[in-house]
Short mmCIF file of N, CA and C in Angstrom, two decimals:
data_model
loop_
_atom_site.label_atom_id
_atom_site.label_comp_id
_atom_site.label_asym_id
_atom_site.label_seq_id
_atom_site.Cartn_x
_atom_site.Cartn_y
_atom_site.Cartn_z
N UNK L 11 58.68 -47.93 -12.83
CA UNK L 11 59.51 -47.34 -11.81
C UNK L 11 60.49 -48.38 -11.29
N UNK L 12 61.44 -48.07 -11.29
CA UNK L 12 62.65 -49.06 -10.87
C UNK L 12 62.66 -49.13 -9.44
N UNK L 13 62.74 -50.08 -8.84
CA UNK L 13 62.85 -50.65 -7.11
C UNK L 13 64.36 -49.97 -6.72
N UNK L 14 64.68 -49.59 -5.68
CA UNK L 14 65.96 -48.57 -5.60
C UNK L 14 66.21 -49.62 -4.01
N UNK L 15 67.30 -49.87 -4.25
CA UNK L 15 67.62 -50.52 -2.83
C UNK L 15 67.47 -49.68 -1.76
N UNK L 16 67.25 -50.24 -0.43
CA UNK L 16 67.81 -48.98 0.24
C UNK L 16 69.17 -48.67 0.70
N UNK L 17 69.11 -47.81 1.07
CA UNK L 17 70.81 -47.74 1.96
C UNK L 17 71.01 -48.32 2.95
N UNK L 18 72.08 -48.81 3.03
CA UNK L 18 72.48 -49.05 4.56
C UNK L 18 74.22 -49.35 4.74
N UNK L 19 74.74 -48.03 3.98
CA UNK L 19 75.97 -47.76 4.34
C UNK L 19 75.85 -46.89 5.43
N UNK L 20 76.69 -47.14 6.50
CA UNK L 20 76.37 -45.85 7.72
C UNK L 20 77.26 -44.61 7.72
N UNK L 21 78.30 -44.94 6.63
CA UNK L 21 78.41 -43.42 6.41
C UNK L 21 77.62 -42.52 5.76
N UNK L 22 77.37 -42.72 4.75
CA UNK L 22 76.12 -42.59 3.41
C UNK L 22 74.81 -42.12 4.40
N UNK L 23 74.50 -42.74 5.58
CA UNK L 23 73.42 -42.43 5.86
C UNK L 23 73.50 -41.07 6.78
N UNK L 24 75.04 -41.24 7.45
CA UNK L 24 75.70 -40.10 8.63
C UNK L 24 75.33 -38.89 7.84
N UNK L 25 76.04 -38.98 6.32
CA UNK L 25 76.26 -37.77 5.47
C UNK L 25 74.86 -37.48 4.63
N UNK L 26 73.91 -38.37 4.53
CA UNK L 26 72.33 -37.77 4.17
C UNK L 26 72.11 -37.34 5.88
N UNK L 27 72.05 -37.85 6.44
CA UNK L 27 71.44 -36.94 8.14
C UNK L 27 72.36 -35.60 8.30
N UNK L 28 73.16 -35.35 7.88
CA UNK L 28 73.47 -34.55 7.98
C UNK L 28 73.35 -32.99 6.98
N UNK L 29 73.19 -33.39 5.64
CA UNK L 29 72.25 -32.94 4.77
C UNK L 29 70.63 -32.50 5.15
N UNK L 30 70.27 -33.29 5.68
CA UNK L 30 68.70 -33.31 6.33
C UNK L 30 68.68 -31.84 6.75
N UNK L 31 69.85 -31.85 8.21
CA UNK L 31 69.93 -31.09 9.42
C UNK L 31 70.43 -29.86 8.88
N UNK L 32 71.19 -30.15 7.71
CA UNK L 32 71.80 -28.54 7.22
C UNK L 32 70.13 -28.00 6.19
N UNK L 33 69.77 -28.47 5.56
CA UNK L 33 68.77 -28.20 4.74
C UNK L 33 67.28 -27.75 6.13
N UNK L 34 66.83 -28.45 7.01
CA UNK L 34 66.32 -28.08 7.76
C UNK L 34 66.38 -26.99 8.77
N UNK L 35 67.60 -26.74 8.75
CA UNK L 35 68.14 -25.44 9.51
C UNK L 35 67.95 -24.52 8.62
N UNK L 36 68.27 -24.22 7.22
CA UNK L 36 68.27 -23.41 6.26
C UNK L 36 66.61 -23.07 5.94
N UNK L 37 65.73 -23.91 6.24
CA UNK L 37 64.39 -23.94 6.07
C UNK L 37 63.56 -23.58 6.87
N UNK L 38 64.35 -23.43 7.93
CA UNK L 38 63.67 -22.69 9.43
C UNK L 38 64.50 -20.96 9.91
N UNK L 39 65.52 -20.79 8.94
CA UNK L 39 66.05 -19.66 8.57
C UNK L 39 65.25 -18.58 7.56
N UNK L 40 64.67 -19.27 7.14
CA UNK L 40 64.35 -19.13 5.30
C UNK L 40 62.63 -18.46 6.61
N UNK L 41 62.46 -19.31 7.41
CA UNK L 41 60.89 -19.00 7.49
C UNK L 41 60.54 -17.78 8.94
N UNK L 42 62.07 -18.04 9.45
CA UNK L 42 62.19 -16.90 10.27
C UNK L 42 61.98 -15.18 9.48
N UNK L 43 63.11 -15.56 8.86
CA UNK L 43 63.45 -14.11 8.02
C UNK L 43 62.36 -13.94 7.18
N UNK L 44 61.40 -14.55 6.56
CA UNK L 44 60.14 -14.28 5.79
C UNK L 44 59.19 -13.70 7.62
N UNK L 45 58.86 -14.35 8.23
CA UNK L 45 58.19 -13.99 9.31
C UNK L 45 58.54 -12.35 9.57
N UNK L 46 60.17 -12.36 10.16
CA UNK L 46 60.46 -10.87 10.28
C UNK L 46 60.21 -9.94 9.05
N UNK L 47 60.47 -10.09 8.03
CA UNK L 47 60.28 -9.32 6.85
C UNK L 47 58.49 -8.74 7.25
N UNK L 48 57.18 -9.78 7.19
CA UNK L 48 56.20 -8.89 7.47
C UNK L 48 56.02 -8.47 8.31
N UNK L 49 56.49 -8.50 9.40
CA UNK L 49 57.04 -8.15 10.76
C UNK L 49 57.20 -6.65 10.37
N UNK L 50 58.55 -6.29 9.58
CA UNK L 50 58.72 -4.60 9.27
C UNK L 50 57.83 -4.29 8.40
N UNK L 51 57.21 -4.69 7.34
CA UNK L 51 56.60 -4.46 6.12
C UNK L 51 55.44 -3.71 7.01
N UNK L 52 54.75 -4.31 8.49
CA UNK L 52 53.85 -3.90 9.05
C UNK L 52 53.75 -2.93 9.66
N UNK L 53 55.69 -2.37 10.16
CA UNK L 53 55.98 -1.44 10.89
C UNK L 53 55.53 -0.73 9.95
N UNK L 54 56.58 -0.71 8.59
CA UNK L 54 56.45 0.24 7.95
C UNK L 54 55.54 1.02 7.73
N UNK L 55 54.63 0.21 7.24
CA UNK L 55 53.15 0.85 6.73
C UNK L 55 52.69 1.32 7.74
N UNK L 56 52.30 1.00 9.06
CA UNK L 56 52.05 1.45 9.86
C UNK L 56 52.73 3.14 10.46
N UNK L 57 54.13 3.18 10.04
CA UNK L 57 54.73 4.24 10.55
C UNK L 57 54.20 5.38 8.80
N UNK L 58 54.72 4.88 8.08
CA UNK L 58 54.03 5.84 6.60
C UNK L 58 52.40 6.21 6.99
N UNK L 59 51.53 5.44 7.51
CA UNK L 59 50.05 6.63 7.88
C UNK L 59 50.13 7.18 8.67
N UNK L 60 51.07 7.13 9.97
CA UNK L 60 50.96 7.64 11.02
C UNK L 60 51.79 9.37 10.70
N UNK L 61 52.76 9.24 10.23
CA UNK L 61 53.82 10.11 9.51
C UNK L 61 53.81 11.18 8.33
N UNK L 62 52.53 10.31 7.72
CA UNK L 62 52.29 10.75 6.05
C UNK L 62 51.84 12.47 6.10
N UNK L 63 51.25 12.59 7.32
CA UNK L 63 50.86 13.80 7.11
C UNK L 63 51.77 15.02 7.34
N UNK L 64 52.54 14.56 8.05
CA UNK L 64 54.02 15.73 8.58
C UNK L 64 53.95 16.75 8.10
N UNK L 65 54.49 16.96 6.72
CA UNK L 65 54.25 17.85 5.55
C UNK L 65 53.28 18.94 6.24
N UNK L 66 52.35 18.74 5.75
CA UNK L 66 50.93 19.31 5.69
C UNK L 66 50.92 19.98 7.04
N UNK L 67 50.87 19.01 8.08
CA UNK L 67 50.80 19.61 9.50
C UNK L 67 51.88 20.38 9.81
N UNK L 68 52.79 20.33 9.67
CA UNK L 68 54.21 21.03 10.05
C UNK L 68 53.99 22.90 9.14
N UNK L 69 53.50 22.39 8.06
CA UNK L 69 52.97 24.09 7.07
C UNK L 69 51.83 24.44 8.74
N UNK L 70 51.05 24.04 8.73
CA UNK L 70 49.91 24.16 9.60
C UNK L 70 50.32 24.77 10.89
N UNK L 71 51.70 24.76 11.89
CA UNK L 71 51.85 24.63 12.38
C UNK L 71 52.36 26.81 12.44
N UNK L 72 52.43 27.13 11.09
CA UNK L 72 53.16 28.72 11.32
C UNK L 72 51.99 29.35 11.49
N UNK L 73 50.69 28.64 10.72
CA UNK L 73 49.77 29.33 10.61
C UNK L 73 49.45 29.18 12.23
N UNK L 74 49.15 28.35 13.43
CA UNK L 74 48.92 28.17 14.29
C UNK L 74 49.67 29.17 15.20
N UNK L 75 50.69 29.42 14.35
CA UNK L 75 51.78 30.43 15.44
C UNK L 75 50.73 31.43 15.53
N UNK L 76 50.44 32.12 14.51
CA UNK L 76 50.43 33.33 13.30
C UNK L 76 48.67 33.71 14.67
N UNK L 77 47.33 32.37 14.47
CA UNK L 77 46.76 32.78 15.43
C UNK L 77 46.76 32.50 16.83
N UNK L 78 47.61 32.12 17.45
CA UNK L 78 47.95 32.13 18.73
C UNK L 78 48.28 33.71 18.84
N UNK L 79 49.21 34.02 18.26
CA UNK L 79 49.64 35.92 18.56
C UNK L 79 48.34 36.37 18.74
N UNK L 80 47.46 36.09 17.49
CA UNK L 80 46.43 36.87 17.57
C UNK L 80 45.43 36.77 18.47
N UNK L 81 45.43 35.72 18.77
CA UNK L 81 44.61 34.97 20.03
C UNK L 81 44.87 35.99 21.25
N UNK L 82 45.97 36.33 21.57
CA UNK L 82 46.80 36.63 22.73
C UNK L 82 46.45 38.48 22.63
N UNK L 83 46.22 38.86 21.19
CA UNK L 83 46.36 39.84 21.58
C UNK L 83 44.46 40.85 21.11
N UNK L 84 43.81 39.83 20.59
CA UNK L 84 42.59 40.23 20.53
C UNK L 84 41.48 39.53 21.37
N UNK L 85 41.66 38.82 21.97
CA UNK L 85 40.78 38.61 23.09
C UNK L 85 39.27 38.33 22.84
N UNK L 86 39.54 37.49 21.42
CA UNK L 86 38.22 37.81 20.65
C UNK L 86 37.32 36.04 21.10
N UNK L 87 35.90 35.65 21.71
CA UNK L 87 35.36 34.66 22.21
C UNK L 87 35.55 33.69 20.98
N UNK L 88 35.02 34.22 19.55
CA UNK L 88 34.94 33.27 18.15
C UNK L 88 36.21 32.70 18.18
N UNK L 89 37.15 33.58 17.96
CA UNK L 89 39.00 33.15 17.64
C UNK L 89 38.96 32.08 18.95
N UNK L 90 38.73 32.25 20.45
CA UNK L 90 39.27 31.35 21.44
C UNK L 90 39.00 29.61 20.50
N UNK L 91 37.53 29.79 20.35
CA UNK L 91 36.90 28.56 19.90
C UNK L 91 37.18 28.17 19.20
N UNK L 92 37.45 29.07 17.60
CA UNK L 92 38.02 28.24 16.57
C UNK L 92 39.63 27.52 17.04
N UNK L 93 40.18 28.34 18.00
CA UNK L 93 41.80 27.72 18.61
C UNK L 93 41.54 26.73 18.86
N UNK L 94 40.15 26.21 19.86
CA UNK L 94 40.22 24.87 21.03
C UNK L 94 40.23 23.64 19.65
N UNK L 95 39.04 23.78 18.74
CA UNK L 95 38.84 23.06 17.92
C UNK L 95 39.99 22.67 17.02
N UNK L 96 40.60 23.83 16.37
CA UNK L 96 42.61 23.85 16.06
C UNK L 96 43.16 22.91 16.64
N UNK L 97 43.10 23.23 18.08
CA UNK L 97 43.99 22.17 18.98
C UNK L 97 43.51 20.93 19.14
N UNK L 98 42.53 20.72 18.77
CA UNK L 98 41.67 19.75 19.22
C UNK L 98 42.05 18.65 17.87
N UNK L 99 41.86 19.41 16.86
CA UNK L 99 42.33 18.17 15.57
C UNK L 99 43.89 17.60 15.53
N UNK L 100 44.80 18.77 15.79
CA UNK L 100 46.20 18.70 15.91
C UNK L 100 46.17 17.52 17.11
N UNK L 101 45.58 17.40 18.19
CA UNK L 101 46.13 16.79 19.17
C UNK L 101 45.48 14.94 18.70
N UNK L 102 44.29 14.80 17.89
CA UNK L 102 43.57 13.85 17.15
C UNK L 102 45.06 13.63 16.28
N UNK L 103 45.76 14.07 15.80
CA UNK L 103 46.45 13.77 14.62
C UNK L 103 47.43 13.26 15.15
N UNK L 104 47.75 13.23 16.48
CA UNK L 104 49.07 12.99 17.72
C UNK L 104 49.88 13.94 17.42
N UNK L 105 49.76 15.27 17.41
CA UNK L 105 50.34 15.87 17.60
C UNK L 105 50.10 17.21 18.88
N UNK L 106 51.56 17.23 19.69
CA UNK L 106 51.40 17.45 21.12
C UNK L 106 52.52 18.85 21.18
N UNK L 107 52.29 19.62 22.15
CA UNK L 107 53.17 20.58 22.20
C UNK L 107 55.02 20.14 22.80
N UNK L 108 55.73 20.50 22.49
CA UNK L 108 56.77 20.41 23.72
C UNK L 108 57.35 21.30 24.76
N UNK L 109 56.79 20.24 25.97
CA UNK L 109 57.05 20.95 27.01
C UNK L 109 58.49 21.81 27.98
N UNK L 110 58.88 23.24 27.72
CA UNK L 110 60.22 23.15 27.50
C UNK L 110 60.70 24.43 28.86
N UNK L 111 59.71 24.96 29.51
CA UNK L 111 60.44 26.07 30.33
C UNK L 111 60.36 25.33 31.34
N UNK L 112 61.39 25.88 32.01
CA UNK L 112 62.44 25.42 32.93
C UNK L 112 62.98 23.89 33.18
N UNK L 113 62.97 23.16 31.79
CA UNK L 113 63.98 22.04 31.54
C UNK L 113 65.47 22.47 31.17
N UNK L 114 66.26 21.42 31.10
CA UNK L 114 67.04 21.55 30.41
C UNK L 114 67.12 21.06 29.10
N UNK L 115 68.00 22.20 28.49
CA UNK L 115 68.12 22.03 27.11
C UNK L 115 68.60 20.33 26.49
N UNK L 116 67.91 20.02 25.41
CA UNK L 116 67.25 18.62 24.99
C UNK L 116 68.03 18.74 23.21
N UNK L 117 69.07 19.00 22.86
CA UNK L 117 69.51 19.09 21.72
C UNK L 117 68.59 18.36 20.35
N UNK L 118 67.83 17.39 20.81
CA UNK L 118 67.12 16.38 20.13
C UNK L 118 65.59 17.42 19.89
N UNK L 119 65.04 18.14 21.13
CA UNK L 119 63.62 18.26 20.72
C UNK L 119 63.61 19.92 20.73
N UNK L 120 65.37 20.60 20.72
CA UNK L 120 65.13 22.07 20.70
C UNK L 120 66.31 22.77 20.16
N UNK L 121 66.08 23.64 19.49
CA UNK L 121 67.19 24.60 18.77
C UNK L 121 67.51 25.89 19.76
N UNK L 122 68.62 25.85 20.34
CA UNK L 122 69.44 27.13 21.16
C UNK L 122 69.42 28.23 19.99
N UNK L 123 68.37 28.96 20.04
CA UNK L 123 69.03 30.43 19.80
C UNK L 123 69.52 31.92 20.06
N UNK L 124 69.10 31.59 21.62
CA UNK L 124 70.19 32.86 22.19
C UNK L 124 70.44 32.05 23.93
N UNK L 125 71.29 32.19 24.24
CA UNK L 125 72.32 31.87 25.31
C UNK L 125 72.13 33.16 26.32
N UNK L 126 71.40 33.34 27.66
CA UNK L 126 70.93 34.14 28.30
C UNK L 126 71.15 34.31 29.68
N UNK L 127 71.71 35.15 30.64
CA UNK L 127 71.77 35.21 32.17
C UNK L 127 70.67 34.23 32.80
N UNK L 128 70.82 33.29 33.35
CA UNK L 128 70.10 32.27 34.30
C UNK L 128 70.46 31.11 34.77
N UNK L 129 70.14 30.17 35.10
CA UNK L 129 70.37 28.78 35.62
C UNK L 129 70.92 27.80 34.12
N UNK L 130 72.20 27.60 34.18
CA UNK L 130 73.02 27.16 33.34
C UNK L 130 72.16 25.57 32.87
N UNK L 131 72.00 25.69 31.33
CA UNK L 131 71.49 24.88 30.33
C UNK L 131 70.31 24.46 30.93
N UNK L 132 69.56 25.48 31.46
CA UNK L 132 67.95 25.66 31.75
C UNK L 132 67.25 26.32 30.88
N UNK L 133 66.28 25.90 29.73
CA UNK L 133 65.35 26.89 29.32
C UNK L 133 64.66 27.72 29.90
N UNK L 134 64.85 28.93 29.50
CA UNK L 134 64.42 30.39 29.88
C UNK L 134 63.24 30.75 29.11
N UNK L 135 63.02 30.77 28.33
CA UNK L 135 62.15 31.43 27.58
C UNK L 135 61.86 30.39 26.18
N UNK L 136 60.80 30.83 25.52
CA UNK L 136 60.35 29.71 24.54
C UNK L 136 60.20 31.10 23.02
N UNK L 137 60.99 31.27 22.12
CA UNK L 137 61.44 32.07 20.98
C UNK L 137 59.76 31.43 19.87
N UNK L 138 60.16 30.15 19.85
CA UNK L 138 58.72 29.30 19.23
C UNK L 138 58.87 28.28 19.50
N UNK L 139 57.26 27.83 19.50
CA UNK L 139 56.91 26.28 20.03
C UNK L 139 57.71 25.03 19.16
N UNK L 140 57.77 24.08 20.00
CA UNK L 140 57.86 22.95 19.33
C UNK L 140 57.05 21.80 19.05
N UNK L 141 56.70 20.86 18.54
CA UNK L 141 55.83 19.90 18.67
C UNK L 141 56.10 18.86 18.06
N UNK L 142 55.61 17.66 18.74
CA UNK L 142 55.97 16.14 18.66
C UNK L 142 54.85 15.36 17.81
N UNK L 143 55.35 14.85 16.84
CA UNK L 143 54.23 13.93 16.11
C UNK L 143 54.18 12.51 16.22
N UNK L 144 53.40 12.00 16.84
CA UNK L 144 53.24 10.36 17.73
C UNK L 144 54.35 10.13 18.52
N UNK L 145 55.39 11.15 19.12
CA UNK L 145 56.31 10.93 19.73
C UNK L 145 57.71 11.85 19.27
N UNK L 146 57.83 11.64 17.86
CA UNK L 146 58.97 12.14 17.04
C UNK L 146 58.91 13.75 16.65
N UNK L 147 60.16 14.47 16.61
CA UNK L 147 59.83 15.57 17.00
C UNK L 147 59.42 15.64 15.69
N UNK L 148 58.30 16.47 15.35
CA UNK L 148 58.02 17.77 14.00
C UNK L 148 58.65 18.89 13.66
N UNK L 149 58.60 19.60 14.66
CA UNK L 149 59.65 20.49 14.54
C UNK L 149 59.87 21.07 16.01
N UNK L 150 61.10 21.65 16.09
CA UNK L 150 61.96 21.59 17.77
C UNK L 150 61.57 23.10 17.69
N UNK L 151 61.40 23.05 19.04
CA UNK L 151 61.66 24.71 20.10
C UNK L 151 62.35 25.21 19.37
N UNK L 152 62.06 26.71 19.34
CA UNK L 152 63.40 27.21 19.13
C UNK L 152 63.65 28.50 20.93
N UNK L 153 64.56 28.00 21.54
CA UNK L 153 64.47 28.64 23.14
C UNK L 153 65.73 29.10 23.02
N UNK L 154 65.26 30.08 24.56
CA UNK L 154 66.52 31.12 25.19
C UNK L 154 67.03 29.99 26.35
N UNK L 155 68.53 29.63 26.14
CA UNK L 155 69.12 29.10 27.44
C UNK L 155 69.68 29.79 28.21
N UNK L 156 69.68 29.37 29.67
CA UNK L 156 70.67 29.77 30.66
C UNK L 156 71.64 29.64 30.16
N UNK L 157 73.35 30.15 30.86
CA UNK L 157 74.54 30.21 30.94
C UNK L 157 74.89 31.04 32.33
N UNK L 158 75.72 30.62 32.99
CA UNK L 158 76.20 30.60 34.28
C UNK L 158 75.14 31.45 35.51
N UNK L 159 75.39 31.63 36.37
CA UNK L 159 74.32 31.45 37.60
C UNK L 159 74.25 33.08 37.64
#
């Protein structure tokens, strides 16, 4: 191995320190952006199980219409129970109703489909439910709004 003098030009040394500081900055860039990367990688995955089921639950959700009517109109003790338990997994799954008479209309968590005598851009009436999955809508209201007083 050959003996290598050292340096001691002080420009030579200005312009390796300065090399250092650019390469060290780039290396603490390099370990940020790897940090953030599993940072989302964690969101992600995290939001794909929470989400994954949408699909499935959202089909689930006509059938739920379908016995609520029936609920409402047969008065039957078995049907109440099998509902609570219904509701009971749906609400386990984070999924929540949205709460919508007498708000105002929410373009984000509800679909206007008829425009109605009452308290202007007040929900009136609820056409079908809506519901929120861990927060995000599943699928929106579909409601009657007010228009002028």
């Amino acid at each position: 191995m050959k003996n290598k003098k050292p340096i001691t030009d002080k420009k030579e040394i200005a312009n390796l320190q300065i090399l250092i500081n650019d390469l060290e900055g780039k290396w603490k860039r390099a370990l940020a952006d790897y940090a953030n990367l599993e940072k989302r990688i964690e969101t992600d995955k995290n939001n794909f199980v929470k989400f994954s089921n949408a699909t499935l639950l959202d089909k689930f959700l006509t059938v739920l219409d379908d016995l609520e009517r029936a609920e409402k109109h047969l008065m039957n003790k078995g049907l109440n129970i099998a509902m609570d338990q219904f509701r009971a997994v749906f609400k386990s799954e984070g999924v929540e109703e949205i709460k919508v008479i007498k708000k105002f209309f929410d373009p984000e968590k509800m679909d206007c489909v008829e425009m109605i005598k009452g308290n202007n851009n007040q929900v009136l009436e609820v056409v079908q439910k809506g519901y929120l999955l861990n927060n995000k809508v599943l699928r929106p209201a579909k409601v009657k709004v007010g228009k002028g007083g």
